[in-house]
């Protein structure tokens, strides 16, 4: 907090992060620019079109819910697994979680405890998660907190509907306050299972491309160039 006030420009990756930073270092929030991460680009779209080596994505008729992230407490994958168990009790579905981390053994035990071994796959790290997300029926983010929630934006970019917790501070911004996806309260088991069921039963309309442009590499680069111009600020 001693050095920030001397910076020529300060950038945060979300409005919520900017507000938190301003509060911590006690400066005017208006002095912090919000520029989203450059997430949407041609390479990511091309990667999303590559095939995946898993039978659930080749089979038709059974929807696949996907989640991506480190298996750490912040991501609250245990909430997702419990919510999925409620979904599975009402309709056929499968859950794939990509990522690894300290909670992997605990999550695997939870899957076994709930009798979901045939319908939940913990695939660990995969080099190209975009291909999996693009072929899933729904992407779910169950986190207790995030900075921007890149996976939400990536899912929207490849045409996969999103259900996300309304956690601080990125998912609501990424989903345009719920207009581009479904937001549920943090830790709300019943709300998450209901939201997943709703999307699996009726796929929502595609996201307008104009909303995604602000997360594109080209537009983000333009924002930085404008911010760094001699007369900016």
XYZ file of N, CA, C and O in Angstrom, residues 53-184:
528
model
N -10.701 -37.682 -25.833
C -10.642 -39.141 -25.724
C -11.366 -39.588 -24.456
O -10.744 -39.958 -23.452
N -12.699 -39.487 -24.486
C -13.492 -39.973 -23.362
C -14.865 -40.377 -23.882
O -15.513 -39.602 -24.594
N -15.327 -41.575 -23.545
C -16.568 -42.087 -24.140
C -17.806 -41.269 -23.804
O -18.760 -41.262 -24.587
N -17.836 -40.588 -22.665
C -19.031 -39.823 -22.293
C -19.321 -38.696 -23.262
O -20.464 -38.283 -23.418
N -18.276 -38.173 -23.916
C -18.465 -37.056 -24.837
C -18.804 -37.538 -26.248
O -19.180 -36.735 -27.091
N -18.661 -38.826 -26.475
C -19.019 -39.387 -27.776
C -20.447 -39.912 -27.769
O -21.131 -39.916 -28.791
N -20.904 -40.339 -26.606
C -22.258 -40.897 -26.494
C -23.289 -39.773 -26.550
O -23.047 -38.653 -26.111
N -24.444 -40.085 -27.109
C -25.526 -39.111 -27.175
C -26.625 -39.495 -26.192
O -26.759 -40.649 -25.800
N -27.391 -38.509 -25.769
C -28.547 -38.784 -24.937
C -28.350 -38.535 -23.462
O -29.305 -38.251 -22.749
N -27.138 -38.642 -22.942
C -26.900 -38.410 -21.516
C -26.099 -37.124 -21.343
O -24.945 -37.037 -21.773
N -26.670 -36.102 -20.725
C -25.965 -34.820 -20.596
C -24.743 -34.931 -19.695
O -24.729 -35.712 -18.740
N -23.729 -34.134 -20.013
C -22.491 -34.110 -19.233
C -22.313 -32.718 -18.626
O -22.276 -31.712 -19.334
N -22.201 -32.678 -17.301
C -21.886 -31.450 -16.573
C -20.379 -31.442 -16.354
O -19.785 -32.477 -16.012
N -19.745 -30.283 -16.528
C -18.287 -30.211 -16.381
C -17.905 -29.082 -15.436
O -18.601 -28.061 -15.333
N -16.801 -29.281 -14.727
C -16.211 -28.247 -13.883
C -14.705 -28.300 -14.068
O -14.143 -29.372 -14.318
N -14.064 -27.148 -13.939
C -12.616 -27.060 -14.182
C -11.985 -26.228 -13.087
O -12.473 -25.137 -12.761
N -10.884 -26.719 -12.507
C -10.176 -25.908 -11.526
C -9.344 -26.751 -10.588
O -9.403 -27.991 -10.583
N -8.545 -26.070 -9.775
C -7.728 -26.756 -8.776
C -8.630 -27.402 -7.723
O -9.625 -26.807 -7.302
N -8.275 -28.578 -7.300
C -9.053 -29.264 -6.266
C -8.622 -28.768 -4.895
O -7.923 -29.459 -4.136
N -9.012 -27.541 -4.597
C -8.699 -26.878 -3.339
C -9.998 -26.359 -2.725
O -11.018 -26.247 -3.415
N -10.003 -26.044 -1.421
C -11.239 -25.628 -0.745
C -11.980 -24.480 -1.421
O -13.219 -24.457 -1.433
N -11.239 -23.519 -1.987
C -11.855 -22.362 -2.650
C -12.873 -22.783 -3.703
O -13.928 -22.141 -3.857
N -12.604 -23.859 -4.432
C -13.453 -24.263 -5.557
C -14.725 -24.984 -5.101
O -15.674 -25.097 -5.868
N -14.729 -25.499 -3.877
C -15.907 -26.133 -3.275
C -16.524 -27.193 -4.201
O -17.744 -27.215 -4.413
N -15.682 -28.071 -4.720
C -16.186 -29.143 -5.580
C -17.065 -30.120 -4.800
O -17.889 -30.824 -5.394
N -16.895 -30.181 -3.490
C -17.757 -31.064 -2.702
C -19.211 -30.612 -2.792
O -20.127 -31.447 -2.848
N -19.436 -29.311 -2.831
C -20.800 -28.785 -3.020
C -21.348 -29.239 -4.375
O -22.504 -29.671 -4.469
N -20.520 -29.152 -5.407
C -20.956 -29.546 -6.739
C -21.313 -31.032 -6.779
O -22.328 -31.418 -7.360
N -20.487 -31.861 -6.169
C -20.755 -33.302 -6.176
C -22.056 -33.608 -5.448
O -22.877 -34.414 -5.907
N -22.287 -32.947 -4.336
C -23.538 -33.165 -3.592
C -24.744 -32.663 -4.395
O -25.806 -33.298 -4.402
N -24.579 -31.527 -5.064
C -25.664 -31.014 -5.900
C -25.930 -31.964 -7.061
O -27.090 -32.222 -7.419
N -24.846 -32.489 -7.636
C -25.016 -33.420 -8.756
C -25.736 -34.689 -8.309
O -26.530 -35.266 -9.072
N -25.482 -35.146 -7.101
C -26.177 -36.333 -6.592
C -27.685 -36.111 -6.604
O -28.458 -37.023 -6.926
N -28.123 -34.901 -6.258
C -29.555 -34.587 -6.298
C -30.073 -34.572 -7.736
O -31.187 -35.019 -8.005
N -29.259 -34.038 -8.628
C -29.639 -34.022 -10.036
C -29.765 -35.449 -10.552
O -30.745 -35.815 -11.216
N -28.768 -36.266 -10.232
C -28.730 -37.642 -10.731
C -29.915 -38.458 -10.215
O -30.362 -39.408 -10.878
N -30.442 -38.080 -9.063
C -31.599 -38.793 -8.519
C -32.868 -38.505 -9.315
O -33.847 -39.258 -9.225
N -32.835 -37.446 -10.116
C -34.024 -37.060 -10.867
C -33.921 -37.306 -12.369
O -34.942 -37.384 -13.050
N -32.696 -37.413 -12.885
C -32.539 -37.637 -14.318
C -31.153 -38.203 -14.613
O -30.213 -37.992 -13.830
N -30.991 -38.922 -15.723
C -29.651 -39.400 -16.098
C -28.733 -38.221 -16.401
O -29.124 -37.275 -17.087
N -27.530 -38.266 -15.898
C -26.545 -37.214 -16.154
C -25.186 -37.718 -15.697
O -25.089 -38.701 -14.955
N -24.142 -37.038 -16.157
C -22.785 -37.373 -15.746
C -22.030 -36.096 -15.395
O -22.332 -35.033 -15.925
N -21.053 -36.235 -14.520
C -20.252 -35.094 -14.071
C -18.781 -35.395 -14.309
O -18.277 -36.450 -13.910
N -18.092 -34.441 -14.952
C -16.649 -34.525 -15.177
C -15.989 -33.333 -14.501
O -16.425 -32.188 -14.685
N -14.968 -33.592 -13.706
C -14.190 -32.509 -13.084
C -12.760 -32.614 -13.587
O -12.115 -33.656 -13.455
N -12.272 -31.519 -14.177
C -10.895 -31.439 -14.675
C -10.057 -30.652 -13.686
O -10.466 -29.579 -13.233
N -8.881 -31.154 -13.374
C -7.996 -30.456 -12.451
C -7.494 -31.392 -11.375
O -8.013 -32.497 -11.192
N -6.498 -30.929 -10.637
C -5.906 -31.734 -9.579
C -5.644 -30.845 -8.376
O -5.771 -29.626 -8.454
N -5.278 -31.457 -7.261
C -5.002 -30.652 -6.082
C -5.138 -31.435 -4.794
O -5.345 -32.658 -4.787
N -5.027 -30.715 -3.696
C -4.963 -31.326 -2.382
C -6.231 -32.037 -1.942
O -6.177 -32.884 -1.038
N -7.369 -31.707 -2.540
C -8.625 -32.321 -2.125
C -9.033 -33.516 -3.008
O -10.133 -34.035 -2.843
N -8.167 -33.935 -3.887
C -8.565 -34.993 -4.827
C -9.009 -36.271 -4.103
O -10.051 -36.853 -4.427
N -8.235 -36.721 -3.130
C -8.589 -37.955 -2.423
C -9.911 -37.796 -1.689
O -10.746 -38.716 -1.675
N -10.116 -36.658 -1.053
C -11.361 -36.412 -0.342
C -12.546 -36.422 -1.289
O -13.609 -36.996 -0.992
N -12.387 -35.807 -2.448
C -13.477 -35.753 -3.428
C -13.769 -37.132 -3.996
O -14.929 -37.502 -4.198
N -12.726 -37.906 -4.246
C -12.921 -39.273 -4.743
C -13.669 -40.112 -3.707
O -14.548 -40.915 -4.054
N -13.340 -39.915 -2.438
C -14.032 -40.639 -1.373
C -15.489 -40.213 -1.285
O -16.376 -41.048 -1.044
N -15.758 -38.929 -1.498
C -17.132 -38.432 -1.468
C -17.953 -39.028 -2.607
O -19.111 -39.430 -2.416
N -17.341 -39.107 -3.788
C -18.016 -39.722 -4.936
C -18.384 -41.171 -4.616
O -19.506 -41.626 -4.874
N -17.439 -41.901 -4.014
C -17.685 -43.299 -3.662
C -18.757 -43.411 -2.581
O -19.660 -44.257 -2.655
N -18.664 -42.546 -1.590
C -19.622 -42.556 -0.482
C -21.057 -42.341 -0.972
O -22.001 -42.938 -0.448
N -21.203 -41.494 -1.999
C -22.530 -41.174 -2.511
C -22.975 -42.123 -3.625
O -24.037 -41.935 -4.218
N -22.149 -43.126 -3.910
C -22.510 -44.120 -4.913
C -22.559 -43.583 -6.325
O -23.367 -44.027 -7.150
N -21.656 -42.655 -6.640
C -21.681 -41.984 -7.941
C -20.525 -42.400 -8.851
O -20.253 -41.736 -9.855
N -19.861 -43.501 -8.519
C -18.663 -43.876 -9.281
C -18.928 -44.045 -10.768
O -18.050 -43.785 -11.591
N -20.126 -44.488 -11.141
C -20.434 -44.713 -12.553
C -20.807 -43.435 -13.297
O -20.901 -43.437 -14.538
N -21.017 -42.343 -12.562
C -21.506 -41.112 -13.189
C -20.638 -39.889 -12.938
O -20.950 -38.810 -13.426
N -19.570 -40.031 -12.171
C -18.659 -38.913 -11.901
C -17.242 -39.339 -12.259
O -16.776 -40.391 -11.821
N -16.551 -38.531 -13.046
C -15.166 -38.808 -13.436
C -14.269 -37.639 -13.027
O -14.520 -36.496 -13.411
N -13.258 -37.929 -12.228
C -12.245 -36.939 -11.854
C -11.045 -37.185 -12.769
O -10.236 -38.082 -12.512
N -10.956 -36.420 -13.835
C -9.980 -36.719 -14.891
C -8.617 -36.087 -14.660
O -7.698 -36.303 -15.453
N -8.472 -35.304 -13.593
C -7.179 -34.689 -13.333
C -6.837 -33.612 -14.352
O -7.712 -33.059 -15.022
N -5.533 -33.337 -14.475
C -5.087 -32.313 -15.425
C -5.191 -32.831 -16.852
O -4.788 -33.955 -17.147
N -5.745 -32.015 -17.739
C -5.742 -32.316 -19.171
C -5.137 -31.112 -19.895
O -5.365 -29.963 -19.506
N -4.344 -31.347 -20.938
C -3.656 -30.233 -21.601
C -4.580 -29.273 -22.343
O -4.230 -28.121 -22.560
N -5.755 -29.755 -22.747
C -6.670 -28.905 -23.502
C -8.083 -29.000 -22.912
O -8.944 -29.692 -23.456
N -8.340 -28.301 -21.812
C -9.674 -28.373 -21.202
C -10.764 -27.763 -22.071
O -11.939 -28.112 -21.937
N -10.394 -26.848 -22.981
C -11.401 -26.169 -23.808
C -12.198 -27.170 -24.650
O -13.400 -26.991 -24.861
N -11.531 -28.223 -25.135
C -12.217 -29.216 -25.956
C -13.278 -29.955 -25.152
O -14.356 -30.282 -25.664
N -12.988 -30.214 -23.894
C -13.960 -30.884 -23.016
C -15.130 -29.967 -22.702
O -16.291 -30.385 -22.760
N -14.814 -28.722 -22.351
C -15.871 -27.773 -21.995
C -16.818 -27.548 -23.172
O -18.037 -27.496 -23.014
N -16.255 -27.442 -24.371
C -17.078 -27.182 -25.560
C -18.050 -28.316 -25.844
O -19.116 -28.092 -26.422
N -17.695 -29.523 -25.441
C -18.534 -30.682 -25.742
C -19.460 -31.056 -24.584
O -20.256 -32.002 -24.700
N -19.343 -30.348 -23.467
C -20.213 -30.600 -22.319
C -21.562 -29.916 -22.514
O -21.700 -28.965 -23.291
N -22.548 -30.398 -21.792
C -23.881 -29.802 -21.847
C -23.951 -28.541 -21.004
O -24.675 -27.592 -21.326
N -23.168 -28.501 -19.919
C -23.230 -27.409 -18.948
C -21.910 -27.312 -18.212
O -21.308 -28.337 -17.867
N -21.455 -26.087 -17.948
C -20.288 -25.860 -17.110
C -20.758 -25.252 -15.786
O -21.556 -24.323 -15.782
N -20.253 -25.788 -14.674
C -20.643 -25.292 -13.349
C -19.410 -24.806 -12.600
O -18.377 -25.493 -12.550
N -19.523 -23.617 -12.016
C -18.499 -23.083 -11.130
C -19.115 -23.010 -9.733
O -20.137 -22.357 -9.544
N -18.497 -23.693 -8.778
C -19.070 -23.795 -7.429
C -18.239 -23.067 -6.383
O -18.402 -23.287 -5.180
N -17.370 -22.154 -6.811
C -16.384 -21.536 -5.927
C -16.993 -20.678 -4.815
O -18.081 -20.123 -4.956
N -16.234 -20.565 -3.727
C -16.592 -19.649 -2.644
C -16.111 -18.231 -2.935
O -16.672 -17.262 -2.444
N -15.034 -18.099 -3.731
C -14.546 -16.784 -4.163
C -13.696 -16.948 -5.407
O -13.113 -18.005 -5.634
N -13.653 -15.899 -6.226
C -12.867 -15.857 -7.460
C -12.431 -14.414 -7.695
O -12.985 -13.481 -7.115
N -11.450 -14.225 -8.577
C -11.090 -12.862 -8.984
C -11.875 -12.473 -10.231
O -12.522 -11.439 -10.280
N -11.853 -13.314 -11.262
C -12.641 -13.047 -12.465
C -13.398 -14.281 -12.935
O -14.430 -14.153 -13.568
N -12.936 -15.465 -12.606
C -13.568 -16.715 -13.056
C -13.396 -16.891 -14.564
O -14.352 -16.863 -15.326
N -12.146 -17.066 -14.985
C -11.852 -17.237 -16.409
C -12.629 -18.384 -17.038
O -13.045 -18.300 -18.200
N -12.823 -19.483 -16.287
C -13.485 -20.647 -16.876
C -14.923 -20.331 -17.289
O -15.449 -20.932 -18.230
N -15.542 -19.396 -16.601
C -16.903 -18.987 -16.966
C -16.900 -18.325 -18.341
O -17.743 -18.620 -19.198
N -15.942 -17.449 -18.560
C -15.845 -16.742 -19.836
C -15.471 -17.709 -20.947
O -16.014 -17.655 -22.058
N -14.553 -18.620 -20.663
C -14.159 -19.615 -21.666
C -15.349 -20.477 -22.081
O -15.527 -20.775 -23.266
N -16.165 -20.868 -21.111
C -17.344 -21.671 -21.427
C -18.311 -20.891 -22.313
O -18.827 -21.422 -23.307
N -18.570 -19.648 -21.970
C -19.460 -18.824 -22.797
C -18.924 -18.711 -24.213
O -19.682 -18.771 -25.191
N -17.607 -18.552 -24.337
C -16.994 -18.346 -25.651
C -17.146 -19.557 -26.555
O -17.230 -19.411 -27.776
N -17.189 -20.763 -25.957
C -17.317 -21.971 -26.777
C -18.761 -22.462 -26.837
O -19.041 -23.556 -27.352
N -19.691 -21.663 -26.306
C -21.108 -21.964 -26.453
C -21.703 -22.891 -25.419
O -22.796 -23.433 -25.621
N -21.019 -23.085 -24.293
C -21.521 -23.964 -23.237
C -22.207 -23.146 -22.148
O -21.601 -22.220 -21.607
N -23.459 -23.451 -21.813
C -24.165 -22.708 -20.762
C -23.440 -22.812 -19.421
O -22.696 -23.766 -19.172
N -23.698 -21.828 -18.539
C -22.981 -21.737 -17.272
C -23.953 -21.584 -16.104
O -24.899 -20.801 -16.168
N -23.668 -22.322 -15.041
C -24.252 -22.085 -13.716
C -23.084 -21.776 -12.798
O -22.098 -22.525 -12.780
N -23.158 -20.675 -12.038
C -22.040 -20.280 -11.186
C -22.549 -19.700 -9.875
O -23.618 -19.092 -9.825
N -21.751 -19.886 -8.839
C -22.060 -19.229 -7.572
C -21.836 -17.729 -7.723
O -20.920 -17.287 -8.424
N -22.654 -16.957 -7.050
C -22.536 -15.504 -7.088
C -21.528 -15.071 -6.029
O -21.822 -14.325 -5.103
N -20.288 -15.550 -6.226
C -19.250 -15.304 -5.232
C -18.473 -14.039 -5.584
O -18.478 -13.593 -6.726
N -17.821 -13.441 -4.594
C -16.960 -12.309 -4.920
C -15.727 -12.821 -5.654
O -15.165 -13.844 -5.261
N -15.324 -12.148 -6.794
C -16.020 -10.971 -7.255
C -16.275 -11.034 -8.759
O -16.787 -10.085 -9.329
N -15.938 -12.171 -9.410
C -15.978 -12.168 -10.858
C -17.160 -12.770 -11.578
O -17.544 -12.281 -12.648
N -17.767 -13.871 -11.083
C -18.793 -14.536 -11.892
C -19.970 -13.652 -12.289
O -20.441 -13.706 -13.425
N -20.454 -12.827 -11.376
C -21.588 -11.958 -11.714
C -21.216 -10.980 -12.808
O -22.019 -10.688 -13.703
N -19.982 -10.460 -12.765
C -19.523 -9.554 -13.828
C -19.429 -10.296 -15.153
O -19.875 -9.810 -16.196
N -18.829 -11.482 -15.121
C -18.650 -12.246 -16.357
C -19.992 -12.619 -16.976
O -20.136 -12.629 -18.199
N -20.989 -12.903 -16.141
C -22.300 -13.346 -16.623
C -23.306 -12.194 -16.727
O -24.512 -12.438 -16.831
N -22.809 -10.965 -16.702
C -23.674 -9.800 -16.857
C -24.830 -9.837 -15.850
O -25.998 -9.677 -16.185
N -24.438 -10.059 -14.587
C -25.401 -10.083 -13.471
C -26.501 -11.118 -13.659
O -27.629 -10.932 -13.209
N -26.175 -12.212 -14.320
C -27.126 -13.292 -14.485
C -27.852 -13.310 -15.814
O -28.621 -14.241 -16.083
N -27.607 -12.326 -16.676
C -28.264 -12.303 -17.979
C -27.618 -13.284 -18.970
O -28.250 -13.659 -19.965
N -26.369 -13.659 -18.711
C -25.662 -14.555 -19.627
C -25.414 -15.934 -19.010
O -24.632 -16.726 -19.545
N -26.050 -16.216 -17.908
C -25.898 -17.499 -17.232
C -26.689 -17.460 -15.942
O -27.337 -16.465 -15.629
N -26.637 -18.529 -15.190
C -27.408 -18.633 -13.950
C -26.499 -18.450 -12.746
O -25.469 -19.126 -12.635
N -26.876 -17.552 -11.847
C -26.138 -17.323 -10.608
C -26.914 -17.901 -9.439
O -28.134 -17.730 -9.349
N -26.205 -18.581 -8.544
C -26.827 -19.107 -7.333
C -26.013 -18.636 -6.127
O -24.814 -18.389 -6.247
